Amino acid sequence: MKQHLLSAADLTRDEAVAVLDTAEQIEASLQGREVKKLPTLRGRTVVNLFFEDSTRTRISFELAAKRLSADVINFSAKGSSVSKGESLKDTALTLQAMGADAVVIRHGASGAPWQLASWVDGSVVNAGDGTHEHPTQALLDAFTMRKRTGRSMGQGLDGLRVTIVGDVLHSRVARSNVLLLETLGAEVTLVAPPTLLPVGVETWPCAHSYDLDAALPGADVVMMLRVQRERMNASYFPTEREYSRRYGLDAVRAATLEPAAIVMHPGPMNRGMEIAAEVADGPRSTIVEQVANGVSVRMAVLYLLLGGAA
Amino acid sequence: MGIDPESAQGSGARSERVILTADEISRVIDRISHQILEKTDGASNVVLVGIPTRGAQLAARIQRRIAAFSDVQPPVGVLDITLYRDDLRTRGVRPLERTREPEGGIDGKTVILVDDVLYSGRTIRAALDALRDWGRPQAIQLAVLVDRGHRELPIRADYVGKNIPTSRDEQVFVAIAENDGADGVAISDHRPSREQIIALLTGGGAK
């Protein structure tokens, strides 16, 4: 693998499949174990550098690094020198001087991980930059899809029909998923109100539509995106109620899905808005599984980036 | 010194020869299975754990032979030790193989680790670490098809198919039918391709 994981587009098909295979083997080797710990990255240091709050992703990376016996340092912007005005570059130089082998960064500015990668010698993993990308989330989603659709090791997602619904405009999850799923051979359709599709979406390697009811019957996977209320200061849609009626996945809509279709959500959910509670807790839902798979996939990424020669 | 006269020439004269034929391997497996039955009082408390890739297939064969010689069928597990290696930093990442814990776990059992070639002992050291994370076996024993010497750690096999004195420059190739299409062990003083080795094993006589 390459030195960094910054974008889902960095991965070739073979590399992406290798990450999924590695995650599957790691999961198998830890299954049913009392001691869920491997000595693989003993003596390596992983820094979680979080400029934006994200308990879920940070804990997932922290657990993944700890299960591989790496030393983990959590660094959040709140309460650190960043709140005293220190720049990203000075933070990077500090980490460099302390000998971090990998930096997992989440930042509100799109592109911050690329900038960081130019300042540090270790590996940089993008854990979400602005509204841009979130490659490990895309990998764990692909891992969940491959497992749920009964595909085996070595395989991609060829011919799988994936519908991604909601706020594509602000969603780094959607962006990384489109790139990775295309690489793995899946057919992606984005469904959103016209105001929540980015300009230039026609040039993306996927289809798009404004009509959820038309898109559901042909889908093998439906991925609901969170409505990011904190970003909804402009008038992207008239009311929450109207959004929910046109683009929310309720029980009636879910019933129009193929019998084997699955429902995914990157979390955290707005229950009753983009997804009804009974669908989120139903048998189609993979939401809890995605969280568990996230740890295995992040272990695979850290092993592939850091396992080799320093 | 146990140096093979052919490889001692070192003047570009290449040699490779068969040291275990398919028949001999099957006799060795039978012998090891009998020894396990004898040494473990009927193998009733035994689990076999193979190290991929060829150790896993050898473990499955030993299981079948033990089942044929007695009415006990010991559970078989597969243990990939890649994540436990101490040389990842210098040798780089490698793809992982399947790991599968034997049915019923290893707590209180006599675990027999099975591998094809015993060399430096580092793989077995890693396997011992991995087993400690699986549970607490009553005892761990080691069965290998070939012991080629050059240990770097104080590790000794309990069951050895064949001791082969080698020099460090020599290569030992183990072929197992499930994986390679033929059974056999060959030794070479250069680096022939696996196809050449298979051809040597299936075509008979050494060059």
Coordinates of C-alpha atoms in Angstrom, one line a residue:
Chain A
M1 CA 0.0 0.0 0.0
K2 CA 1.0 3.6 -0.3
Q3 CA 2.3 5.7 2.6
H4 CA -0.9 7.6 3.2
L5 CA -4.6 7.1 3.0
L6 CA -6.0 10.5 2.1
S7 CA -8.7 9.8 -0.5
A8 CA -10.8 6.8 -1.4
A9 CA -9.5 7.5 -4.9
D10 CA -5.9 6.7 -3.8
L11 CA -6.8 3.0 -3.8
T12 CA -6.6 0.8 -6.9
R13 CA -9.0 -2.1 -7.1
D14 CA -6.4 -4.6 -5.9
E15 CA -5.4 -2.4 -3.0
A16 CA -9.0 -1.8 -1.9
V17 CA -9.7 -5.6 -2.1
A18 CA -6.5 -6.2 -0.1
V19 CA -7.8 -3.9 2.7
L20 CA -11.1 -5.7 2.8
D21 CA -9.4 -9.2 2.7
T22 CA -7.0 -8.1 5.5
A23 CA -9.9 -6.8 7.6
E24 CA -11.7 -10.1 7.1
Q25 CA -8.7 -12.2 8.2
I26 CA -8.1 -9.9 11.2
E27 CA -11.7 -10.3 12.2
A28 CA -11.5 -14.1 11.8
S29 CA -8.4 -14.2 13.9
L30 CA -9.9 -12.3 16.8
Q31 CA -13.3 -14.0 16.7
G32 CA -14.3 -15.6 20.0
R33 CA -11.0 -14.6 21.6
E34 CA -10.7 -13.6 25.2
V35 CA -7.7 -11.5 24.5
K36 CA -8.6 -9.2 21.6
K37 CA -5.1 -7.9 21.1
L38 CA -2.3 -8.5 18.6
P39 CA 1.3 -7.5 19.1
T40 CA 1.7 -6.4 15.5
L41 CA 2.4 -2.7 15.9
R42 CA 4.2 -2.8 19.3
G43 CA 6.4 0.2 19.7
R44 CA 4.6 2.3 17.0
T45 CA 2.9 5.5 17.9
V46 CA -0.4 6.6 16.4
V47 CA -1.7 10.1 17.0
N48 CA -5.4 10.9 16.7
L49 CA -5.5 14.5 15.8
F50 CA -9.0 15.7 16.0
F51 CA -9.9 19.3 15.2
E52 CA -13.6 18.4 14.9
D53 CA -15.6 16.5 17.5
S54 CA -16.2 12.9 16.6
T55 CA -16.4 10.4 19.4
R56 CA -17.4 7.6 17.1
T57 CA -14.6 7.8 14.6
R58 CA -12.0 8.7 17.2
I59 CA -12.9 5.7 19.5
S60 CA -12.9 3.4 16.5
F61 CA -9.4 4.5 15.4
E62 CA -8.2 4.4 19.0
L63 CA -9.5 0.9 19.6
A64 CA -8.1 -0.3 16.2
A65 CA -4.6 1.0 17.1
K66 CA -4.7 -0.3 20.7
R67 CA -5.8 -3.8 19.5
L68 CA -2.6 -3.8 17.4
S69 CA -0.6 -2.8 20.5
A70 CA 0.4 0.6 19.1
D71 CA 0.8 3.5 21.6
V72 CA -2.1 5.9 21.0
I73 CA -2.1 9.7 21.7
N74 CA -5.4 11.5 21.5
F75 CA -5.1 15.1 20.6
S76 CA -8.2 17.2 20.3
A77 CA -8.2 20.9 19.4
K78 CA -10.3 21.8 22.3
G79 CA -8.2 22.6 25.3
S80 CA -4.9 22.3 23.4
S81 CA -2.6 25.0 22.1
V82 CA -4.7 25.1 18.9
S83 CA -7.3 27.0 20.9
K84 CA -4.4 29.4 21.8
G85 CA -3.8 30.0 18.1
E86 CA -1.2 27.4 17.2
S87 CA -1.3 26.6 13.5
L88 CA -1.7 23.2 11.9
K89 CA 1.9 23.4 10.7
D90 CA 3.3 24.0 14.2
T91 CA 1.2 21.1 15.5
A92 CA 2.5 18.9 12.7
L93 CA 6.1 19.8 13.5
T94 CA 5.5 19.0 17.1
L95 CA 4.2 15.6 16.2
Q96 CA 7.1 15.1 13.8
A97 CA 9.6 15.9 16.6
M98 CA 7.9 13.5 18.9
G99 CA 8.2 10.7 16.4
A100 CA 4.6 9.8 15.5
D101 CA 4.5 6.9 13.1
A102 CA 1.0 7.7 11.9
V103 CA -1.3 10.6 12.3
V104 CA -5.1 10.2 12.0
I105 CA -6.5 13.6 11.2
R106 CA -10.0 15.0 11.2
H107 CA -10.2 18.6 10.2
G108 CA -13.0 21.0 9.3
A109 CA -11.0 22.2 6.3
S110 CA -11.1 20.1 3.1
G111 CA -7.6 19.3 2.1
A112 CA -6.0 19.6 5.6
P113 CA -4.7 15.9 5.5
W114 CA -2.9 16.6 2.2
Q115 CA -1.2 19.6 3.8
L116 CA -0.3 17.6 6.8
A117 CA 1.2 14.8 4.7
S118 CA 3.6 17.2 3.2
W119 CA 4.9 18.2 6.7
V120 CA 5.3 14.8 8.5
D121 CA 7.4 11.7 7.6
G122 CA 4.9 9.2 9.1
S123 CA 1.7 8.0 7.5
V124 CA -1.3 10.2 7.4
V125 CA -4.9 8.8 7.5
N126 CA -7.8 11.1 6.6
A127 CA -10.5 10.6 9.1
G128 CA -12.8 13.2 7.5
D129 CA -11.8 16.6 6.1
G130 CA -14.5 19.2 5.8
T131 CA -17.2 18.2 3.4
H132 CA -14.7 16.4 1.3
E133 CA -13.7 12.8 2.1
H134 CA -13.8 10.0 4.7
P135 CA -12.0 7.1 3.1
T136 CA -12.1 4.6 6.0
Q137 CA -15.8 5.1 6.3
A138 CA -16.2 4.1 2.6
L139 CA -14.0 1.1 3.2
L140 CA -16.0 -0.1 6.2
D141 CA -19.2 0.4 4.2
A142 CA -17.8 -1.6 1.3
F143 CA -16.7 -4.3 3.8
T144 CA -20.2 -4.4 5.3
M145 CA -21.7 -4.7 1.8
R146 CA -19.4 -7.5 0.7
K147 CA -20.1 -9.5 3.8
R148 CA -23.9 -8.9 3.8
T149 CA -24.2 -9.9 0.1
G150 CA -22.3 -13.1 0.6
R151 CA -19.2 -12.3 -1.5
S152 CA -16.0 -13.9 -0.6
M153 CA -12.4 -13.0 -0.1
G154 CA -10.7 -11.5 -3.2
Q155 CA -14.0 -10.2 -4.7
G156 CA -15.1 -6.7 -5.3
L157 CA -18.7 -5.5 -5.5
D158 CA -19.3 -6.0 -9.2
G159 CA -22.9 -5.3 -10.3
L160 CA -24.1 -4.3 -6.8
R161 CA -26.7 -1.6 -7.0
V162 CA -26.2 1.0 -4.3
T163 CA -28.5 4.0 -3.7
I164 CA -27.1 6.8 -1.6
V165 CA -29.9 9.1 -0.3
G166 CA -29.8 12.6 1.3
D167 CA -27.4 15.5 1.8
V168 CA -24.8 14.5 -0.8
L169 CA -23.7 18.2 -1.0
H170 CA -22.2 18.2 2.6
S171 CA -21.4 14.5 2.8
R172 CA -17.8 13.3 2.8
V173 CA -19.2 9.8 3.3
A174 CA -21.1 10.0 0.0
R175 CA -18.1 11.4 -1.8
S176 CA -15.7 8.7 -0.7
N177 CA -18.3 6.0 -1.2
V178 CA -18.9 7.0 -4.8
L179 CA -15.2 6.9 -5.5
L180 CA -14.5 3.6 -3.8
L181 CA -17.7 1.8 -4.9
E182 CA -16.9 2.8 -8.5
T183 CA -13.4 1.3 -8.1
L184 CA -14.9 -1.9 -6.7
G185 CA -17.4 -2.3 -9.6
A186 CA -20.7 -1.3 -7.9
E187 CA -23.3 0.9 -9.6
V188 CA -24.1 4.0 -7.5
T189 CA -27.2 6.2 -7.7
L190 CA -27.4 9.4 -5.7
V191 CA -30.8 10.5 -4.6
A192 CA -31.3 14.0 -3.1
P193 CA -33.3 17.2 -3.5
P194 CA -31.7 19.3 -6.3
T195 CA -30.4 21.8 -3.7
L196 CA -28.4 19.1 -1.9
L197 CA -26.6 17.7 -4.9
P198 CA -23.2 19.4 -5.6
V199 CA -22.6 21.4 -8.8
G200 CA -20.9 19.1 -11.4
V201 CA -22.4 15.9 -10.0
E202 CA -23.0 14.9 -13.7
T203 CA -19.3 14.4 -14.0
W204 CA -19.1 11.9 -11.1
P205 CA -18.9 8.2 -11.9
C206 CA -22.5 7.5 -10.9
A207 CA -26.2 8.2 -11.7
H208 CA -28.4 10.7 -9.9
S209 CA -32.1 11.2 -9.3
Y210 CA -34.5 13.4 -7.3
D211 CA -37.1 10.6 -6.9
L212 CA -36.5 8.2 -4.0
D213 CA -39.6 6.1 -4.7
A214 CA -38.4 5.3 -8.2
A215 CA -34.9 4.4 -7.1
L216 CA -35.8 2.0 -4.2
P217 CA -37.1 -1.1 -6.0
G218 CA -33.9 -1.8 -8.0
A219 CA -31.5 -1.3 -5.1
D220 CA -29.5 -3.9 -3.3
V221 CA -28.2 -1.4 -0.8
V222 CA -29.8 1.8 0.4
M223 CA -27.5 4.2 2.3
M224 CA -29.2 7.0 4.2
L225 CA -27.1 10.0 4.9
R226 CA -27.5 12.2 8.0
V227 CA -29.3 15.5 7.6
Q228 CA -26.6 17.8 8.9
R229 CA -28.8 20.2 10.8
E230 CA -25.7 22.2 11.8
R231 CA -25.0 23.0 8.2
M232 CA -28.6 23.7 7.3
N233 CA -28.5 27.4 7.8
A234 CA -29.4 28.2 4.2
S235 CA -32.7 27.1 2.7
Y236 CA -31.8 23.8 1.3
F237 CA -35.3 22.5 1.7
P238 CA -38.6 24.1 2.9
T239 CA -39.2 22.2 6.1
E240 CA -37.9 19.1 8.0
R241 CA -41.3 17.6 7.6
E242 CA -41.3 17.9 3.9
Y243 CA -37.8 16.5 3.6
S244 CA -38.8 13.6 5.7
R245 CA -41.8 12.9 3.6
R246 CA -39.9 13.0 0.3
Y247 CA -36.5 11.6 1.2
G248 CA -37.0 9.8 4.6
L249 CA -36.9 6.0 4.7
D250 CA -40.0 5.0 6.6
A251 CA -41.5 1.5 6.9
V252 CA -43.8 1.9 3.9
R253 CA -40.9 2.9 1.6
A254 CA -38.7 0.1 3.1
A255 CA -41.3 -2.4 2.1
T256 CA -40.8 -1.6 -1.6
L257 CA -37.2 -2.8 -1.3
E258 CA -36.0 -6.1 -2.7
P259 CA -36.3 -8.9 0.0
A260 CA -32.5 -9.2 0.4
A261 CA -31.8 -5.4 0.2
I262 CA -29.9 -3.8 3.2
V263 CA -30.2 -0.4 4.8
M264 CA -27.1 1.4 5.9
H265 CA -26.4 4.6 7.8
P266 CA -23.0 6.1 8.7
G267 CA -24.4 7.5 12.0
P268 CA -25.2 9.4 14.0
M269 CA -28.9 9.1 13.0
N270 CA -31.7 11.6 13.2
R271 CA -34.4 9.0 14.0
G272 CA -37.7 10.0 12.4
M273 CA -36.1 12.4 10.0
E274 CA -34.0 10.6 7.3
I275 CA -34.7 7.2 8.8
A276 CA -37.7 5.8 10.8
A277 CA -36.8 4.1 14.0
E278 CA -38.5 0.8 13.0
V279 CA -36.3 0.7 9.8
A280 CA -33.1 1.6 11.7
D281 CA -33.8 -1.2 14.2
G282 CA -35.1 -3.7 11.6
P283 CA -33.5 -6.8 10.2
R284 CA -32.3 -5.0 7.0
S285 CA -30.4 -2.5 9.0
T286 CA -26.6 -2.9 9.2
I287 CA -26.0 0.2 11.3
V288 CA -24.6 -1.6 14.4
E289 CA -22.6 -4.0 12.2
Q290 CA -21.0 -1.0 10.5
V291 CA -19.6 0.2 13.8
A292 CA -18.1 -3.2 14.6
N293 CA -16.7 -3.5 11.0
G294 CA -15.2 -0.1 11.4
V295 CA -12.7 -1.4 13.9
S296 CA -11.6 -4.3 11.8
V297 CA -11.2 -2.2 8.7
R298 CA -9.2 0.5 10.5
M299 CA -7.0 -2.2 12.0
A300 CA -6.4 -3.5 8.4
V301 CA -5.5 0.1 7.2
L302 CA -3.1 0.7 10.1
Y303 CA -1.5 -2.7 9.6
L304 CA -1.0 -2.2 5.9
L305 CA 0.3 1.4 6.4
L306 CA 2.5 0.7 9.4
G307 CA 3.3 -3.0 9.4
G308 CA 6.2 -2.7 7.0
A309 CA 9.6 -1.2 7.2
A310 CA 9.7 2.1 9.1
Chain B
M1 CA 29.6 -30.6 8.7
G2 CA 26.8 -32.2 6.8
I3 CA 27.5 -30.1 3.7
D4 CA 26.0 -31.5 0.5
P5 CA 28.9 -32.2 -1.8
E6 CA 27.0 -30.9 -4.8
S7 CA 26.4 -27.5 -3.3
A8 CA 29.9 -27.3 -1.8
Q9 CA 31.3 -26.9 -5.3
G10 CA 29.9 -23.3 -5.6
S11 CA 31.2 -23.1 -9.1
G12 CA 27.8 -22.5 -10.7
A13 CA 27.0 -26.2 -10.8
R14 CA 23.3 -26.2 -9.8
S15 CA 21.6 -29.1 -8.2
E16 CA 18.2 -29.9 -6.8
R17 CA 17.2 -33.3 -5.5
V18 CA 14.2 -35.0 -4.0
I19 CA 14.5 -35.8 -0.3
L20 CA 11.0 -37.1 0.4
T21 CA 8.8 -38.7 -2.3
A22 CA 5.0 -38.8 -2.1
D23 CA 5.1 -42.3 -0.7
E24 CA 7.6 -41.3 2.0
I25 CA 5.5 -38.3 3.0
S26 CA 2.5 -40.5 3.5
R27 CA 4.6 -42.9 5.6
V28 CA 5.9 -40.0 7.6
I29 CA 2.4 -38.8 8.3
D30 CA 1.4 -42.2 9.4
R31 CA 4.4 -42.5 11.7
I32 CA 3.8 -39.1 13.3
S33 CA 0.1 -39.9 13.8
H34 CA 1.0 -43.1 15.6
Q35 CA 3.6 -41.3 17.7
I36 CA 1.0 -38.7 18.7
L37 CA -1.4 -41.5 19.7
E38 CA 1.3 -43.1 21.7
K39 CA 2.7 -40.0 23.4
T40 CA -0.7 -38.5 24.2
D41 CA -2.5 -41.6 25.5
G42 CA -4.9 -42.0 22.5
A43 CA -5.1 -38.4 21.5
S44 CA -8.4 -37.9 23.3
N45 CA -7.4 -34.5 24.6
V46 CA -5.5 -33.4 21.5
V47 CA -6.2 -30.5 19.2
L48 CA -4.1 -30.0 16.0
V49 CA -3.2 -26.4 14.9
G50 CA -1.6 -26.0 11.5
I51 CA 0.4 -23.0 10.4
P52 CA -0.5 -21.9 6.9
T53 CA -0.3 -22.8 4.2
R54 CA 1.2 -26.2 4.1
G55 CA 1.1 -26.8 7.9
A56 CA -2.7 -26.5 7.8
Q57 CA -2.9 -29.2 5.1
L58 CA -0.5 -31.5 7.0
A59 CA -2.6 -31.0 10.2
A60 CA -5.7 -32.1 8.3
R61 CA -3.9 -35.2 7.1
I62 CA -2.7 -36.1 10.5
Q63 CA -6.2 -35.7 11.8
R64 CA -7.5 -38.2 9.1
R65 CA -4.8 -40.7 9.9
I66 CA -5.4 -40.5 13.7
A67 CA -9.1 -41.0 13.0
A68 CA -8.2 -44.0 10.8
F69 CA -6.0 -45.6 13.5
S70 CA -8.3 -44.9 16.4
D71 CA -11.8 -43.7 17.0
V72 CA -10.7 -40.2 18.0
Q73 CA -10.9 -37.3 15.6
P74 CA -9.1 -34.4 17.1
P75 CA -10.3 -30.9 16.2
V76 CA -8.2 -28.9 13.7
G77 CA -7.4 -25.2 13.8
V78 CA -5.5 -22.9 11.5
L79 CA -3.2 -20.2 12.9
D80 CA -1.6 -17.5 10.7
I81 CA 1.2 -16.0 12.7
T82 CA 1.8 -13.0 10.4
L83 CA 0.4 -10.5 12.9
Y84 CA 2.7 -12.0 15.6
R85 CA 6.0 -11.8 13.6
D86 CA 8.9 -9.8 15.1
D87 CA 10.4 -9.0 11.7
L88 CA 7.5 -7.0 10.1
R89 CA 9.5 -3.8 10.5
T90 CA 12.3 -5.2 8.4
R91 CA 10.5 -7.4 6.0
G92 CA 7.3 -5.5 5.2
V93 CA 3.6 -6.3 5.3
R94 CA 2.4 -9.5 3.7
P95 CA -1.1 -10.7 3.0
L96 CA -2.8 -12.5 5.8
E97 CA -3.9 -16.1 5.7
R98 CA -7.1 -17.5 7.3
T99 CA -7.0 -18.1 11.0
R100 CA -9.5 -20.5 12.6
E101 CA -9.6 -21.6 16.2
P102 CA -10.2 -25.3 16.7
E103 CA -13.7 -26.3 17.8
G104 CA -14.0 -26.2 21.6
G105 CA -10.9 -23.9 22.0
I106 CA -7.6 -24.9 23.4
D107 CA -8.1 -24.5 27.1
G108 CA -6.8 -27.5 29.0
K109 CA -5.9 -29.4 25.8
T110 CA -2.7 -30.7 24.4
V111 CA -2.1 -28.5 21.4
I112 CA 0.0 -30.0 18.6
L113 CA 1.4 -27.3 16.3
V114 CA 2.0 -28.6 12.8
D115 CA 4.3 -26.9 10.3
D116 CA 6.1 -28.1 7.2
V117 CA 9.7 -26.9 7.8
L118 CA 11.4 -26.1 11.1
Y119 CA 14.3 -23.6 10.5
S120 CA 15.1 -20.6 12.7
G121 CA 12.3 -21.4 15.1
R122 CA 11.0 -17.8 14.9
T123 CA 7.7 -18.9 13.3
I124 CA 7.1 -21.3 16.2
R125 CA 8.0 -18.6 18.7
A126 CA 5.3 -16.3 17.1
A127 CA 2.9 -19.2 17.2
L128 CA 3.5 -19.8 20.9
D129 CA 2.6 -16.1 21.5
A130 CA -0.5 -16.4 19.4
L131 CA -1.7 -19.5 21.3
R132 CA -1.3 -17.7 24.6
D133 CA -3.9 -15.2 23.3
W134 CA -6.2 -18.1 22.4
G135 CA -6.2 -19.6 25.9
R136 CA -4.3 -21.8 28.3
P137 CA -3.5 -25.2 26.9
Q138 CA -2.3 -28.0 29.1
A139 CA 0.7 -28.6 26.9
I140 CA 2.0 -27.5 23.5
Q141 CA 3.9 -29.9 21.2
L142 CA 5.4 -29.4 17.8
A143 CA 5.2 -31.7 14.7
V144 CA 7.2 -30.8 11.6
L145 CA 7.6 -32.6 8.3
V146 CA 11.2 -31.5 7.9
D147 CA 13.8 -30.2 10.4
R148 CA 16.6 -28.5 8.5
G149 CA 18.5 -27.1 11.5
H150 CA 19.9 -23.6 12.0
R151 CA 17.8 -22.7 15.0
E152 CA 18.0 -19.2 16.4
L153 CA 15.9 -19.9 19.4
P154 CA 15.8 -22.8 21.9
I155 CA 13.0 -24.7 20.2
R156 CA 12.9 -28.4 19.5
A157 CA 10.2 -30.4 17.7
D158 CA 8.5 -33.4 19.4
Y159 CA 7.7 -35.1 16.1
V160 CA 10.0 -34.9 13.1
G161 CA 9.3 -36.4 9.7
K162 CA 12.9 -36.2 8.6
N163 CA 16.0 -34.4 9.8
I164 CA 17.8 -32.9 6.9
P165 CA 21.2 -31.2 7.5
T166 CA 21.3 -28.2 5.2
S167 CA 23.6 -25.3 4.6
R168 CA 22.0 -21.8 4.9
D169 CA 22.3 -21.2 1.2
E170 CA 20.2 -24.1 0.4
Q171 CA 16.4 -23.9 -0.1
V172 CA 13.9 -26.6 1.1
F173 CA 10.7 -26.9 -0.9
V174 CA 7.7 -28.7 0.4
A175 CA 4.9 -29.5 -2.0
I176 CA 1.5 -30.7 -0.8
A177 CA -1.0 -32.1 -3.2
E178 CA -4.0 -29.9 -2.0
N179 CA -1.9 -26.8 -2.8
D180 CA 0.7 -27.8 -5.4
G181 CA -0.8 -30.7 -7.2
A182 CA 1.9 -33.1 -6.0
D183 CA 3.5 -34.3 -2.8
G184 CA 7.2 -34.2 -2.1
V185 CA 10.1 -32.4 -0.5
A186 CA 13.1 -31.2 -2.5
I187 CA 16.3 -29.3 -1.7
S188 CA 18.1 -27.0 -4.0
D189 CA 21.2 -24.8 -3.8
H190 CA 19.7 -22.1 -6.0
R191 CA 16.3 -20.6 -6.4
P192 CA 14.3 -22.7 -8.9
S193 CA 10.7 -21.7 -9.6
R194 CA 8.0 -23.7 -7.9
E195 CA 7.0 -25.1 -11.3
Q196 CA 10.6 -26.6 -11.7
I197 CA 10.3 -28.2 -8.3
I198 CA 6.9 -29.7 -9.1
A199 CA 8.2 -31.0 -12.4
L200 CA 11.1 -32.6 -10.5
L201 CA 8.8 -34.1 -8.0
T202 CA 6.3 -35.5 -10.5
G203 CA 8.9 -36.4 -13.1
G204 CA 11.0 -38.5 -10.7
G205 CA 14.8 -38.5 -10.6
A206 CA 17.0 -35.5 -9.8
K207 CA 19.0 -33.8 -12.4

